[in-house]
Short mmCIF file of C-alpha atoms in Angstrom, two decimals:
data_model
loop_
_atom_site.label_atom_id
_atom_site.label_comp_id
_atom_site.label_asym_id
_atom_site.label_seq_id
_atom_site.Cartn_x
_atom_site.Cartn_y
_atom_site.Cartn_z
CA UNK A 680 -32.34 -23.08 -7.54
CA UNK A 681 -36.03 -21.99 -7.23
CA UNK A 682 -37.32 -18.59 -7.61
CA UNK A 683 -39.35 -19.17 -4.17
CA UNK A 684 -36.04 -19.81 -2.46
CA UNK A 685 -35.10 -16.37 -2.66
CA UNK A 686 -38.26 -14.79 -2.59
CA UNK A 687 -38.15 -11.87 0.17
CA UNK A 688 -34.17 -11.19 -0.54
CA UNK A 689 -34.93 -7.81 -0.67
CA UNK A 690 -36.99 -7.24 2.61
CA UNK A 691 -33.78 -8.46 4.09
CA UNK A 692 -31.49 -6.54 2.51
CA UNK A 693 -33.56 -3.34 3.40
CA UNK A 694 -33.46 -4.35 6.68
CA UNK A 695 -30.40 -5.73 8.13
CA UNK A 696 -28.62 -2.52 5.57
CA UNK A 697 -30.93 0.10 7.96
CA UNK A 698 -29.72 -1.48 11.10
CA UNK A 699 -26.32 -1.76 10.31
CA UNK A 700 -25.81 2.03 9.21
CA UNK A 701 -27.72 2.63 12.38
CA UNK A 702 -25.50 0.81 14.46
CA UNK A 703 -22.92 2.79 16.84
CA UNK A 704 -19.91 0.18 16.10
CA UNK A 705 -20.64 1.30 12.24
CA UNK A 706 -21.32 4.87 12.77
CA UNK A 707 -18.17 4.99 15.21
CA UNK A 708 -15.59 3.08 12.53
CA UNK A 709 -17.44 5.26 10.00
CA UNK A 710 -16.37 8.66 11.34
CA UNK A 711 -12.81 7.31 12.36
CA UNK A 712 -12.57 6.09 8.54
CA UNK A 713 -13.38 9.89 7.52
CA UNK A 714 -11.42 11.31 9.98
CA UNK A 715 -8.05 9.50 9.17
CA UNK A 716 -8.54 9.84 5.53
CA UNK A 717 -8.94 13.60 5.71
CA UNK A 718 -5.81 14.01 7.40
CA UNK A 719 -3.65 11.45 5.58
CA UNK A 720 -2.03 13.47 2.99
CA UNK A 721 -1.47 16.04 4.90
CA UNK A 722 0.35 14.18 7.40
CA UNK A 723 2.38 12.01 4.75
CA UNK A 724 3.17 15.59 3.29
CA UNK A 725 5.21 16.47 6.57
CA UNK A 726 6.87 12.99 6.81
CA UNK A 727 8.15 13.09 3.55
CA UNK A 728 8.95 16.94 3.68
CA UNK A 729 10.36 16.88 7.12
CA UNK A 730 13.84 16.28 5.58
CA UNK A 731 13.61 17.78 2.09
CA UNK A 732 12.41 21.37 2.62
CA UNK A 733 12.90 23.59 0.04
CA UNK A 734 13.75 26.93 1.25
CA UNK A 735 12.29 30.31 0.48
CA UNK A 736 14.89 32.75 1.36
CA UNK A 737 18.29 33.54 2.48
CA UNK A 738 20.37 30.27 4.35
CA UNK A 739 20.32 32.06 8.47
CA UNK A 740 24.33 30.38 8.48
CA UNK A 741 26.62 33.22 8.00
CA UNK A 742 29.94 31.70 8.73
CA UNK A 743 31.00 28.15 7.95
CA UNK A 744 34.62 27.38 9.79
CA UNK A 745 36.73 24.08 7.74
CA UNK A 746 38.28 21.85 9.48
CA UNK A 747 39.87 20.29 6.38
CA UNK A 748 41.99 16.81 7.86
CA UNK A 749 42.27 15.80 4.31
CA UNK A 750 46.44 15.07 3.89
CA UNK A 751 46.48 15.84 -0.24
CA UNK A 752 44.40 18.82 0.17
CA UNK A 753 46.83 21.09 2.89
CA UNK A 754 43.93 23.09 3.94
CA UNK A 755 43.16 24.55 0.54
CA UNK A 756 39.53 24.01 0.09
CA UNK A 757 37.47 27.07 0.51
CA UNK A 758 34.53 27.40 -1.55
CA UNK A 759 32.73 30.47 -3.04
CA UNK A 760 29.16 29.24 -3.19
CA UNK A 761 27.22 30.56 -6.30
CA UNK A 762 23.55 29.57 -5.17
CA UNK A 763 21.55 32.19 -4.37
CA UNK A 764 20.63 31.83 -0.63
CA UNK A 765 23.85 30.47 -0.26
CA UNK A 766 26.38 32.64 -2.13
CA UNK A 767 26.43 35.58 1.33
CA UNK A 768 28.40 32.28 3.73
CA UNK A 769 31.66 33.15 4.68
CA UNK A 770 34.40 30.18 4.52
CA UNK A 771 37.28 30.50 7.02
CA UNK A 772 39.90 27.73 7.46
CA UNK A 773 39.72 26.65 11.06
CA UNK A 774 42.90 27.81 12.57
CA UNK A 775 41.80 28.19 16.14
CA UNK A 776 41.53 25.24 18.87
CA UNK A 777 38.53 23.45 18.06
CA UNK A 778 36.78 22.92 21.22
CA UNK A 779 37.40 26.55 21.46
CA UNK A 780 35.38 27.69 18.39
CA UNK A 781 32.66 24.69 19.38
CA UNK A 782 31.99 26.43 22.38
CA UNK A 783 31.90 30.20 21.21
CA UNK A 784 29.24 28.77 18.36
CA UNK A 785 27.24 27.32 21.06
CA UNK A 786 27.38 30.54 23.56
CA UNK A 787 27.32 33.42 20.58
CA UNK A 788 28.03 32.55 17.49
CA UNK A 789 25.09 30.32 16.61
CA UNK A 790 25.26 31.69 13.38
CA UNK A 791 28.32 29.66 12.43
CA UNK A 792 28.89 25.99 11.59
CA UNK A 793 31.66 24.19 11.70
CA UNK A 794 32.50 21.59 8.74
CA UNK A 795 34.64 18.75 9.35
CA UNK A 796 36.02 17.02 6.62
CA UNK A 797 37.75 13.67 7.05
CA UNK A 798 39.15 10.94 4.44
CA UNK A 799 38.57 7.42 5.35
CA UNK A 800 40.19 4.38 3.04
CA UNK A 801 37.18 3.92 0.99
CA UNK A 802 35.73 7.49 1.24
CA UNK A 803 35.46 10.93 1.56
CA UNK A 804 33.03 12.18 5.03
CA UNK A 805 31.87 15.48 5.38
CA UNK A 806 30.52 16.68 8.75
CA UNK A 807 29.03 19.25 10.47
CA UNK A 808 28.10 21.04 13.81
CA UNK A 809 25.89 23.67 14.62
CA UNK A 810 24.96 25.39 17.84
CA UNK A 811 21.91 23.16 19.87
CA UNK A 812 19.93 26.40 19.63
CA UNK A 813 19.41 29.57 17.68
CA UNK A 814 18.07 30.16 13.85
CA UNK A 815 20.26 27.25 11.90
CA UNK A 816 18.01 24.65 11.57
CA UNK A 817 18.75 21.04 10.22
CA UNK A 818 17.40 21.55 6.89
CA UNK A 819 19.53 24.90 6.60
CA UNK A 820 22.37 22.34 7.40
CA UNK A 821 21.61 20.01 5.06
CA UNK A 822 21.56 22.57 2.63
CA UNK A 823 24.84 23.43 2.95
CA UNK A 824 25.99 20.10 3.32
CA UNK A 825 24.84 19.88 -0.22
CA UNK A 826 26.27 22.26 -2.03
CA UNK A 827 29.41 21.82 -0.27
CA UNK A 828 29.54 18.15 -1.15
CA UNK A 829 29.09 19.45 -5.40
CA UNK A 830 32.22 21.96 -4.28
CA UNK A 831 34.28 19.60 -3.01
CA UNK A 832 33.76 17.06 -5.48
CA UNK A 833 35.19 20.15 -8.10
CA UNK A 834 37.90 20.67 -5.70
CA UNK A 835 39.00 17.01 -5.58
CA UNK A 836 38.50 16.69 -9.24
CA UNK A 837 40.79 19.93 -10.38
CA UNK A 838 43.66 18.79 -7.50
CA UNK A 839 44.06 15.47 -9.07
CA UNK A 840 44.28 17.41 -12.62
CA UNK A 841 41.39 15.80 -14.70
CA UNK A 842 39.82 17.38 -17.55
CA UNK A 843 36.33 17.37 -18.75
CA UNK A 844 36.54 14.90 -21.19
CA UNK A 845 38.27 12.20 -19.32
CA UNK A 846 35.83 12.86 -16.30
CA UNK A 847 33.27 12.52 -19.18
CA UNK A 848 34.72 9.11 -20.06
CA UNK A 849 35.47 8.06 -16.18
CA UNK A 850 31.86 8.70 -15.27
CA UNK A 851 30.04 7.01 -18.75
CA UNK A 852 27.64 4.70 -18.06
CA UNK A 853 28.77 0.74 -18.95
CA UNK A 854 25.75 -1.46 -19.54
CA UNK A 855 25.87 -5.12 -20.30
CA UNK A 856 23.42 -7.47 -21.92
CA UNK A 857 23.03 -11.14 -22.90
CA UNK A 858 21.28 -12.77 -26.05
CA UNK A 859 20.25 -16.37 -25.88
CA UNK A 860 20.46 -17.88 -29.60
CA UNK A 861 19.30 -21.24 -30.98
CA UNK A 862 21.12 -23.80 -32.59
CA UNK A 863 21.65 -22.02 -35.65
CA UNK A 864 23.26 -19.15 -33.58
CA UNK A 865 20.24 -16.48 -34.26
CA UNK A 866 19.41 -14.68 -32.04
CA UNK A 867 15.93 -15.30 -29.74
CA UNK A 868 13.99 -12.61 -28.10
CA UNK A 869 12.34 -12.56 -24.78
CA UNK A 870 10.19 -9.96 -23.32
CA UNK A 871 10.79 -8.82 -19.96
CA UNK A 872 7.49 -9.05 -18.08
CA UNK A 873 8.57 -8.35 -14.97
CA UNK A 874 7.52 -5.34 -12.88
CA UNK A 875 9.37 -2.49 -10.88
CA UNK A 876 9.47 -2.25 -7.37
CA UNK A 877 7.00 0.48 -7.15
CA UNK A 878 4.40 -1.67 -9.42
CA UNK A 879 4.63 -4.58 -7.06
CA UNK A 880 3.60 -2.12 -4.10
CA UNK A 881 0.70 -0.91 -5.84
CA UNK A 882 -0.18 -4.49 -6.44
CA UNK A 883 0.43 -4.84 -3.17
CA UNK A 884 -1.65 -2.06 -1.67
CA UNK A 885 -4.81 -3.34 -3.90
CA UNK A 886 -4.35 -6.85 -2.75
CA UNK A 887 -4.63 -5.24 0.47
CA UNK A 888 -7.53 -2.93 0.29
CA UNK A 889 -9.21 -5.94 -1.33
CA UNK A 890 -8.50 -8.20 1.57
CA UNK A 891 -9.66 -5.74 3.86
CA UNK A 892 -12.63 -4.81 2.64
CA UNK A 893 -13.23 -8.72 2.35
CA UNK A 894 -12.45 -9.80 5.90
CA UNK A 895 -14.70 -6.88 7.47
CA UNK A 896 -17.65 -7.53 5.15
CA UNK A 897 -17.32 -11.50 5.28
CA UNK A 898 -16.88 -11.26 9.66
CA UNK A 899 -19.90 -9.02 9.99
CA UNK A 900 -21.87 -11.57 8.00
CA UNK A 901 -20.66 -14.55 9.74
CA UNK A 902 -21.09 -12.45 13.61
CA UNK A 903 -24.93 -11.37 12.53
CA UNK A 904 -26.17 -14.72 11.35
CA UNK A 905 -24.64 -16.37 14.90
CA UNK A 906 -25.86 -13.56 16.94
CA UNK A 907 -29.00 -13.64 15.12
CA UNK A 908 -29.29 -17.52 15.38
CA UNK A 909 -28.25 -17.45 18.70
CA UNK A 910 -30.89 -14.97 19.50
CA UNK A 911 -34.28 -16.92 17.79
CA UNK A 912 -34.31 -14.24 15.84
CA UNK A 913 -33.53 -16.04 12.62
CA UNK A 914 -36.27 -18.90 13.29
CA UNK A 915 -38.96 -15.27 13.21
CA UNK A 916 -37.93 -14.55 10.17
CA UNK A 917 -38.38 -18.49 9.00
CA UNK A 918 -41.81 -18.20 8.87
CA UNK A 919 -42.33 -15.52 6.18
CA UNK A 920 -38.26 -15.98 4.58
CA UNK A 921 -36.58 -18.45 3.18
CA UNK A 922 -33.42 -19.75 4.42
CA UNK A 923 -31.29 -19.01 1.14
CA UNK A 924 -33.02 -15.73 1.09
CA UNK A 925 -31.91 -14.58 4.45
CA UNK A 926 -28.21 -15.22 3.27
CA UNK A 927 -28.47 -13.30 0.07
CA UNK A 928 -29.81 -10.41 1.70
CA UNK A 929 -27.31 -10.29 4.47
CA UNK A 930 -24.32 -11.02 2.24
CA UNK A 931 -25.66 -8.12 -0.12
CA UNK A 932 -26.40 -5.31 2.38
CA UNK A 933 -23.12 -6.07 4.83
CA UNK A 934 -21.47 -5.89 1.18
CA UNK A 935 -23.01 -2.79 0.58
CA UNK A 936 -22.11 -1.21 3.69
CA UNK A 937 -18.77 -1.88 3.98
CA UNK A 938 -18.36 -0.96 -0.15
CA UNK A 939 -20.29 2.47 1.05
CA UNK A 940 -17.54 2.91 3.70
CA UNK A 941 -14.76 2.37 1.57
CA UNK A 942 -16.06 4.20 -0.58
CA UNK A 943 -16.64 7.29 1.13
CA UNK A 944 -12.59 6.55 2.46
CA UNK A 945 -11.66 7.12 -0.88
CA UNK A 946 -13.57 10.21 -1.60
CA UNK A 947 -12.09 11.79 1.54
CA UNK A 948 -8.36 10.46 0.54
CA UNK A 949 -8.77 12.43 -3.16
CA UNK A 950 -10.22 15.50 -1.77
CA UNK A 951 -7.73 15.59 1.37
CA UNK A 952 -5.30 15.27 -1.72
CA UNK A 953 -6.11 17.33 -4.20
CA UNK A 954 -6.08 20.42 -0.72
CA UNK A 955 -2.69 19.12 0.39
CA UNK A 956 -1.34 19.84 -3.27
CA UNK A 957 -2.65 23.15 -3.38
CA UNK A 958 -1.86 24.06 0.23
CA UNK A 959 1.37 22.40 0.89
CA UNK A 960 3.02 21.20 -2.34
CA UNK A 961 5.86 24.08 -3.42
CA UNK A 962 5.63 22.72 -6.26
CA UNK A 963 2.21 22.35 -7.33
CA UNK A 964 3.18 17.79 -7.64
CA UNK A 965 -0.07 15.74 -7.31
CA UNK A 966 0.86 14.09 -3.91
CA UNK A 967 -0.64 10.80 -5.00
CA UNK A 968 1.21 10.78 -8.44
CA UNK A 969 4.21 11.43 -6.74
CA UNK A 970 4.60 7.79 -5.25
CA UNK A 971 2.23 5.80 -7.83
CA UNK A 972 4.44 3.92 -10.74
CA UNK A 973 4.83 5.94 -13.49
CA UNK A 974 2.54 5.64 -16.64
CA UNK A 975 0.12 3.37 -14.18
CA UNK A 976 -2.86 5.48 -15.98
CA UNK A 977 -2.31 4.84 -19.16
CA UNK A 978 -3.87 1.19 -18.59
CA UNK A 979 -6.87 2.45 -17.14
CA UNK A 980 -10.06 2.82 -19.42
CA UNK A 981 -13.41 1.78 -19.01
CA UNK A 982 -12.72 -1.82 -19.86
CA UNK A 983 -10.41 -2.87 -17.53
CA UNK A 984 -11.79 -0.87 -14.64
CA UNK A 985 -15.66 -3.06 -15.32
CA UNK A 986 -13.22 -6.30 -15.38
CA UNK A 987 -12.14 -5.72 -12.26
CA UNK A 988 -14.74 -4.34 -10.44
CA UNK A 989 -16.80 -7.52 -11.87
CA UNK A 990 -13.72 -9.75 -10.55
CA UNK A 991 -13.38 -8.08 -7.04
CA UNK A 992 -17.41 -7.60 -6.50
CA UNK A 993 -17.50 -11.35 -7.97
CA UNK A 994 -14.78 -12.11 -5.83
CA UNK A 995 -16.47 -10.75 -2.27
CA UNK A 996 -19.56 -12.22 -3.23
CA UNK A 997 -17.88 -15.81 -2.82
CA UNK A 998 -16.05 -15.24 0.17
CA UNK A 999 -19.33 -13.34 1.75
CA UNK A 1000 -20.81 -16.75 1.09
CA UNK A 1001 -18.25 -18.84 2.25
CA UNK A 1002 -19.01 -16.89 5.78
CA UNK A 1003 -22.29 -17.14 5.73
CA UNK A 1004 -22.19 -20.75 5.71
CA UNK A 1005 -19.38 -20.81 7.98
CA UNK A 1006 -21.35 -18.66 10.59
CA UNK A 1007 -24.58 -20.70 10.11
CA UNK A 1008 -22.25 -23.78 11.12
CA UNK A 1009 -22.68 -22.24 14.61
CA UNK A 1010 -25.12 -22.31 17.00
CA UNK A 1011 -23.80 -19.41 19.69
CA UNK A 1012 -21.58 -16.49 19.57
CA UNK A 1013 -19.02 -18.13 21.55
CA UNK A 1014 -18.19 -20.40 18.80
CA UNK A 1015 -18.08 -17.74 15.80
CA UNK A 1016 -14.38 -17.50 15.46
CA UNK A 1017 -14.10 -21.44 15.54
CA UNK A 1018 -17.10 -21.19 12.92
CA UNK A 1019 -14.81 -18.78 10.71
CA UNK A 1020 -11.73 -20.99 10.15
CA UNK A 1021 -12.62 -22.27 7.14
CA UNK A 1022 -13.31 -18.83 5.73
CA UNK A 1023 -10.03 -17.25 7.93
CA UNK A 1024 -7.82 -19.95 5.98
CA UNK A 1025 -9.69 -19.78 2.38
CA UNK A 1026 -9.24 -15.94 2.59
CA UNK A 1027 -5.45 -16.18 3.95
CA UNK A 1028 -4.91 -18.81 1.17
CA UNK A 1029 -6.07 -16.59 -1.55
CA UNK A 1030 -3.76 -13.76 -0.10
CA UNK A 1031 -0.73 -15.28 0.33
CA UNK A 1032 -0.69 -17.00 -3.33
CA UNK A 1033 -1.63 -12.97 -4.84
CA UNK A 1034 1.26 -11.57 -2.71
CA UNK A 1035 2.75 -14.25 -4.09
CA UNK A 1036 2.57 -14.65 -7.62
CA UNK A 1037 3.12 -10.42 -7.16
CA UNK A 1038 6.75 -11.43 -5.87
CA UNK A 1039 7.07 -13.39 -8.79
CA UNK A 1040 6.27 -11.03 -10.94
CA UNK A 1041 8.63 -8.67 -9.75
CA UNK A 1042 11.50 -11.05 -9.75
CA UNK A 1043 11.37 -12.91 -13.09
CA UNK A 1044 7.72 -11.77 -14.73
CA UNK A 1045 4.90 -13.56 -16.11
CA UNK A 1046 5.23 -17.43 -15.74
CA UNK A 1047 2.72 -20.43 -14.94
CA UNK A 1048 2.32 -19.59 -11.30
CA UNK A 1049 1.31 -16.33 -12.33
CA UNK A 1050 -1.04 -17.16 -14.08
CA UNK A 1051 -2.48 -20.09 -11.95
CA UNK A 1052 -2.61 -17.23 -9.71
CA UNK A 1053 -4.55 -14.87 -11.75
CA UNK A 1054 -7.46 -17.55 -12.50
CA UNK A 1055 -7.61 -19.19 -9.06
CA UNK A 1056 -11.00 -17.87 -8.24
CA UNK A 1057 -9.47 -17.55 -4.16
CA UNK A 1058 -6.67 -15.04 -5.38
CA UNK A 1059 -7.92 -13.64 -8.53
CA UNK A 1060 -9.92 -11.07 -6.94
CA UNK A 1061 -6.61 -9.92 -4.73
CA UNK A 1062 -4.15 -10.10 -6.91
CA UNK A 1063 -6.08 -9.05 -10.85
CA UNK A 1064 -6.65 -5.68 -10.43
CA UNK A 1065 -3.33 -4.58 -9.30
CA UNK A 1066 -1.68 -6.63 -12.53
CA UNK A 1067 -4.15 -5.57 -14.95
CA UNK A 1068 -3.11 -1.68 -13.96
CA UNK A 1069 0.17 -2.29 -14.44
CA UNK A 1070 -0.64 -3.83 -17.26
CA UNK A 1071 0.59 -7.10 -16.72
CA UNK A 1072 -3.23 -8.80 -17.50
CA UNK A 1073 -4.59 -9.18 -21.03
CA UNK A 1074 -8.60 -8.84 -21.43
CA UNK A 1075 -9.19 -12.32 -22.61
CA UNK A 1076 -7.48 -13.52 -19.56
CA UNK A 1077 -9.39 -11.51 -17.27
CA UNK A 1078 -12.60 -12.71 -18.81
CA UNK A 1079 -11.18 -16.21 -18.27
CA UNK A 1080 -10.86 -15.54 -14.73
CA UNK A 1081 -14.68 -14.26 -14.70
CA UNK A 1082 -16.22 -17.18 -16.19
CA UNK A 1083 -14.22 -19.61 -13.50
CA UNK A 1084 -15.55 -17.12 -10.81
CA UNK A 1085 -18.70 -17.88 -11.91
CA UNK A 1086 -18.37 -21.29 -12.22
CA UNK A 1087 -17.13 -21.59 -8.69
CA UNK A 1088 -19.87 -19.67 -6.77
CA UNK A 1089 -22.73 -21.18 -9.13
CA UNK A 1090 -20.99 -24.68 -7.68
CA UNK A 1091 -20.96 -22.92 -3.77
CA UNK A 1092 -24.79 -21.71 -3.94
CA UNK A 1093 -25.71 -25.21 -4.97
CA UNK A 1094 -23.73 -26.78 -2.47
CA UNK A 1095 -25.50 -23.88 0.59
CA UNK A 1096 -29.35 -24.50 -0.98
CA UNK A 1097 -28.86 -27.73 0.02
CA UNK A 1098 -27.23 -27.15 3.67
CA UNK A 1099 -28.50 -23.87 4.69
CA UNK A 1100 -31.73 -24.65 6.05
CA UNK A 1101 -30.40 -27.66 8.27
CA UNK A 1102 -27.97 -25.24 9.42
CA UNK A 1103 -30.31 -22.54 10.34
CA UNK A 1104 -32.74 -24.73 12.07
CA UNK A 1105 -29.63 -26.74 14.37
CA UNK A 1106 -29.10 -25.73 17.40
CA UNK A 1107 -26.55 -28.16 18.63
CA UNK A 1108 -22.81 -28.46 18.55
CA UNK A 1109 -21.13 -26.52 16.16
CA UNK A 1110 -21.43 -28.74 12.69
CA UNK A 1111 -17.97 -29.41 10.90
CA UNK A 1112 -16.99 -29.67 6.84
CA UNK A 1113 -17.32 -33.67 7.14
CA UNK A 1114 -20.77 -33.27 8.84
CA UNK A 1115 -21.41 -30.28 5.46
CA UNK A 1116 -20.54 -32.71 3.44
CA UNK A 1117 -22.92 -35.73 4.68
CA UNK A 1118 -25.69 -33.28 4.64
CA UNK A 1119 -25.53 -31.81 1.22
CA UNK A 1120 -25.58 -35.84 0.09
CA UNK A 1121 -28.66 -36.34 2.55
CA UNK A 1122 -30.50 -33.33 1.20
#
């Protein structure tokens, strides 16, 4: 590749960067970016507290009536709660016609719950009803519902006349295990490589963020060189730029951009964090520790996070070039999303095989898929990061996976220097791989 190929990169790169953070579709998915990362943990704080509230003071149920149906038991359970905020509820065997204490609860004594308890053949089910309106909440219910569950599992425990120690023994855990052994009968150990459920969905959730971030910087690419082709505006800029360098400076400031955006997600989603944890978090839990895997930071250091930074920038870089060519391949905007099939099904086939090989991994661990998968230059850049996190990656093959990055968009920018200014220049029908192909050979 020449050095006057590229020559005037930069000049693009200023320029189509200040017009695209100028742009209202930008600014607009900007500020909704900000906007719904500000409020995220917030909101996922009230999802996942709706039905686990801890409560502060003194359980507003003052009467609990039991309607015990259980045939061994004769009516005989009647706890004394010892929890705090709990310890004040009175327990009164229900002796009255139901529907007739169902309807004083709901007219005037919406104080009171009733508990139904009922013994199925497999099971014991606990139930209970509280006036539609008044101070008993669900949570207050759900409370009880606890602690009476603990009683009555004491209760049914001390009827049947089981001591400590044999409920000790009855409830000890039993684990099994198999050894494989050779021929000579010792014994062979295997590592278990396999992940946990919450390391494939942070595997996941990278793969992604990746693919996002790819598909938005790799369509705006592709839709400004069509709409600039389309418009003569790219034949202007022929006269002073050339062709290659118009694509490296659009592929690197619509990278940019949508790396700034992303970026600036992220800030908002740690500081809208590290406010919901002081504000709302009882107890003081990080509320993006809470559902990470557990020890996920101990494999991040300054190594692996420039390995796969280099793979995913490395990565985005390819597919941003894929686009390019795929949107030069096009000669109006009507045709760009026939233009972007080739890129549509190279990014889908890079997805699929990380989300994948991440199954995989979950399921039976590291094997040759896995690692096909990890060096692929289409899915390495989905699927490393998220394995070499959860430590599932060694450095020497992430390196690996580098060099054949390298080696595969050295091969691509060959391949577009020899296409790119035919492609630019056509203004006909929209050119297809076989017609690529014959030109790259003509060149």
């Amino acid at each position: 590749m020449k050095k006057s190929n590229v020559t005037g990169w930069k000049d693009v790169f200023t320029f189509t960067l200040t017009q695209t953070l100028k742009s209202k579709a930008f600014i607009v998915s900007f500020v909704l970016f900000i906007v719904l990362a500000s409020i995220s943990m917030p909101v996922l704080s009230m999802i996942m507290n709706k039905d686990t509230k801890v409560e502060d003071g003194t359980n507003p149920i003052q009467k609990v009536y039991i309607n015990d149906n259980v045939a061994w038991s004769n009516g005989g359970f009647l706890p004394t709660l010892s929890q705090e905020n709990l310890k004040h509820i009175k327990f009164e065997a229900l002796t009255e016609d139901y529907d007739t204490v169902v309807n004083r609860i709901e007219q005037e004594e919406n104080t009171s719950v009733i508990v139904n308890i009922v013994e199925t053949e497999t099971t014991f089910q606990l139930d209970s009803i509280k006036a539609s309106t008044g101070d008993v909440k669900e949570s207050n219910v759900q409370t009880l519902s606890g602690a009476l569950l603990e009683a009555f599992d004491a209760y049914r425990i001390n009827q049947l006349g089981i001591t400590s120690e044999q409920l000790a023994m009855i409830q000890a855990n039993v684990s099994t295990s198999v050894t494989l052994a050779d021929r000579n009968g010792n014994a062979v150990i295997t590592e278990d490589t396999s992940i946990s459920n919450s390391q494939y969905w942070f595997i996941y959730g990278i793969l992604f963020l990746v693919m996002m971030v790819n598909i938005m910087a790799s369509s705006q690419i592709a839709s400004s060189i069509v709409s600039e082709k389309s418009s003569k505006v790219l034949e202007y800029l022929l006269t002073s730029v050339k062709p290659l360098a118009i694509m490296i400076g659009k592929i690197l400031a619509m990278l940019t951009a949508v790396i700034l955006q992303f970026a600036a997600t992220i800030v908002c989603v740690l500081i809208s964090n590290t406010v919901t944890t002081k504000v709302f978090s009882s107890t003081g839990e990080n509320m993006i520790s809470k559902y990470l895997p557990s020890g996920i930071f101990d494999n991040i250091n300054p190594l692996n996070i420039i390995l796969c930074l280099a793979v995913v920038i490395l990565g985005m870089i390819f597919y941003a070039t894929l686009a390019g060519l795929a949107g030069a391949t096009a000669s109006r905007i009507e045709e760009a999303s026939e233009s972007l099939m080739l890129f549509t099904f190279s990014n889908l086939i890079g997805a699929y095989i990380g989300m994948g090989a991440a199954g995989v991994l979950m399921a039976s661990g590291t094997n040759g898929f896995v690692t096909f998968a990890l060096l692929f230059p289409l899915s390495s850049p989905f699927l490393l990061p998220g394995a070499m996190f959860v430590g599932k990656v060694s450095v020497g093959l992430s390196i690996l996976s580098i060099v054949l990055l390298v080696i595969f968009m050295i091969l691509l920018f060959k391949f577009v220097a020899k296409v790119y200014e035919t492609l630019i220049l056509h203004s006909g029908n929209r050119i297809g791989l076989k017609e690529l192909v014959k030109i790259s050979k003509n060149v």
